[in-house]
PDB file of C-alpha atoms in Angstrom:
ATOM      1  CA  UNK A  30     126.793  93.548 120.414  1.00 48.00           C
ATOM      2  CA  UNK A  31     128.313  91.804 117.393  1.00 53.00           C
ATOM      3  CA  UNK A  32     127.312  92.219 113.800  1.00 61.00           C
ATOM      4  CA  UNK A  33     124.126  93.750 112.627  1.00 59.00           C
ATOM      5  CA  UNK A  34     122.238  96.901 113.280  1.00 56.00           C
ATOM      6  CA  UNK A  35     122.019  98.428 116.722  1.00 54.00           C
ATOM      7  CA  UNK A  36     118.538  98.508 118.229  1.00 55.00           C
ATOM      8  CA  UNK A  37     116.570 101.604 117.392  1.00 52.00           C
ATOM      9  CA  UNK A  38     114.984 103.287 120.391  1.00 53.00           C
ATOM     10  CA  UNK A  39     113.045 106.032 118.647  1.00 62.00           C
ATOM     11  CA  UNK A  40     111.962 104.409 115.374  1.00 62.00           C
ATOM     12  CA  UNK A  41     109.986 106.472 112.921  1.00 59.00           C
ATOM     13  CA  UNK A  42     106.229 106.121 113.246  1.00 62.00           C
ATOM     14  CA  UNK A  43     104.645 103.282 111.209  1.00 76.00           C
ATOM     15  CA  UNK A  44     102.242 105.727 109.575  1.00 83.00           C
ATOM     16  CA  UNK A  45     103.274 106.106 105.949  1.00 87.00           C
ATOM     17  CA  UNK A  46     100.997 108.931 104.829  1.00 94.00           C
ATOM     18  CA  UNK A  47      99.049 111.604 106.684  1.00 97.00           C
ATOM     19  CA  UNK A  48      96.310 113.583 104.965  1.00 98.00           C
ATOM     20  CA  UNK A  49      95.551 117.216 105.662  1.00 98.00           C
ATOM     21  CA  UNK A  50      92.223 116.091 107.176  1.00 98.00           C
ATOM     22  CA  UNK A  51      93.922 113.625 109.530  1.00 98.00           C
ATOM     23  CA  UNK A  52      96.524 116.200 110.620  1.00 98.00           C
ATOM     24  CA  UNK A  53      93.781 118.768 111.253  1.00 99.00           C
ATOM     25  CA  UNK A  54      91.711 116.340 113.337  1.00 98.00           C
ATOM     26  CA  UNK A  55      94.763 115.263 115.371  1.00 97.00           C
ATOM     27  CA  UNK A  56      95.568 118.900 116.106  1.00 98.00           C
ATOM     28  CA  UNK A  57      91.985 119.916 116.817  1.00 98.00           C
ATOM     29  CA  UNK A  58      92.140 122.445 113.962  1.00 98.00           C
ATOM     30  CA  UNK A  59      90.357 122.927 110.656  1.00 99.00           C
ATOM     31  CA  UNK A  60      91.591 121.532 107.368  1.00 99.00           C
ATOM     32  CA  UNK A  61      91.952 125.124 106.181  1.00 99.00           C
ATOM     33  CA  UNK A  62      94.248 125.952 109.157  1.00 99.00           C
ATOM     34  CA  UNK A  63      96.610 123.134 108.086  1.00 99.00           C
ATOM     35  CA  UNK A  64      96.457 123.947 104.391  1.00 98.00           C
ATOM     36  CA  UNK A  65      97.202 127.659 104.854  1.00 98.00           C
ATOM     37  CA  UNK A  66      99.885 126.919 107.475  1.00 99.00           C
ATOM     38  CA  UNK A  67     101.658 124.628 105.065  1.00 99.00           C
ATOM     39  CA  UNK A  68     101.284 127.041 102.139  1.00 98.00           C
ATOM     40  CA  UNK A  69     102.823 129.866 104.190  1.00 98.00           C
ATOM     41  CA  UNK A  70     105.566 127.718 105.621  1.00 98.00           C
ATOM     42  CA  UNK A  71     104.302 128.258 109.194  1.00 98.00           C
ATOM     43  CA  UNK A  72     103.922 124.569 110.058  1.00 99.00           C
ATOM     44  CA  UNK A  73     107.262 122.767 110.275  1.00 98.00           C
ATOM     45  CA  UNK A  74     106.028 119.220 109.483  1.00 98.00           C
ATOM     46  CA  UNK A  75     105.278 119.431 105.766  1.00 98.00           C
ATOM     47  CA  UNK A  76     105.173 121.306 102.490  1.00 98.00           C
ATOM     48  CA  UNK A  77     102.627 122.709 100.117  1.00 98.00           C
ATOM     49  CA  UNK A  78     103.489 122.958  96.410  1.00 98.00           C
ATOM     50  CA  UNK A  79     101.364 124.870  93.899  1.00 97.00           C
ATOM     51  CA  UNK A  80      99.705 122.616  91.361  1.00 96.00           C
ATOM     52  CA  UNK A  81      97.727 123.482  88.265  1.00 95.00           C
ATOM     53  CA  UNK A  82      95.223 126.310  88.475  1.00 95.00           C
ATOM     54  CA  UNK A  83      94.277 127.046  92.084  1.00 94.00           C
ATOM     55  CA  UNK A  84      95.154 123.537  93.313  1.00 97.00           C
ATOM     56  CA  UNK A  85      97.908 122.746  95.813  1.00 98.00           C
ATOM     57  CA  UNK A  86      99.675 119.478  96.646  1.00 98.00           C
ATOM     58  CA  UNK A  87     100.469 118.754 100.299  1.00 98.00           C
ATOM     59  CA  UNK A  88     103.032 116.519 101.961  1.00 98.00           C
ATOM     60  CA  UNK A  89     103.066 115.848 105.703  1.00 98.00           C
ATOM     61  CA  UNK A  90     106.151 114.091 107.091  1.00 97.00           C
ATOM     62  CA  UNK A  91     104.913 111.583 109.692  1.00 95.00           C
ATOM     63  CA  UNK A  92     108.032 111.799 111.867  1.00 94.00           C
ATOM     64  CA  UNK A  93     108.013 115.592 111.950  1.00 97.00           C
ATOM     65  CA  UNK A  94     104.269 115.683 112.560  1.00 97.00           C
ATOM     66  CA  UNK A  95     104.668 113.267 115.486  1.00 95.00           C
ATOM     67  CA  UNK A  96     107.384 115.490 116.929  1.00 96.00           C
ATOM     68  CA  UNK A  97     105.175 118.581 116.492  1.00 98.00           C
ATOM     69  CA  UNK A  98     102.039 117.203 118.119  1.00 97.00           C
ATOM     70  CA  UNK A  99     103.828 114.967 120.646  1.00 96.00           C
ATOM     71  CA  UNK A 100     104.191 111.215 120.658  1.00 93.00           C
ATOM     72  CA  UNK A 101     101.262 110.594 123.028  1.00 94.00           C
ATOM     73  CA  UNK A 102      98.759 112.600 120.948  1.00 95.00           C
ATOM     74  CA  UNK A 103     100.086 111.066 117.720  1.00 95.00           C
ATOM     75  CA  UNK A 104      99.935 107.502 119.013  1.00 94.00           C
ATOM     76  CA  UNK A 105      96.475 107.943 120.517  1.00 94.00           C
ATOM     77  CA  UNK A 106      95.026 109.501 117.348  1.00 95.00           C
ATOM     78  CA  UNK A 107      96.498 106.880 114.999  1.00 94.00           C
ATOM     79  CA  UNK A 108      95.790 103.984 117.376  1.00 92.00           C
ATOM     80  CA  UNK A 109      99.441 103.109 117.980  1.00 88.00           C
ATOM     81  CA  UNK A 110     101.043 101.801 121.125  1.00 77.00           C
ATOM     82  CA  UNK A 111     103.916 103.838 122.573  1.00 57.00           C
TER      83      UNK A 111
END
């Protein structure tokens, strides 16, 4: 194929950031379900880190979330083409 990068067949999703609210809606669950699942380490697509007081900070990895919910559901929810 010559010089340069090989074509990528399963590129990461073009979604840069996913909120708890978006993840919950995509899954058909409540925001609280996602927050508690991340806090307890039960959902494999992100992390929850204690903040100040009773606040928490959440990170949802788009590639892992897409893998968890499935490419079709992910692409449909975020308006992406497969």
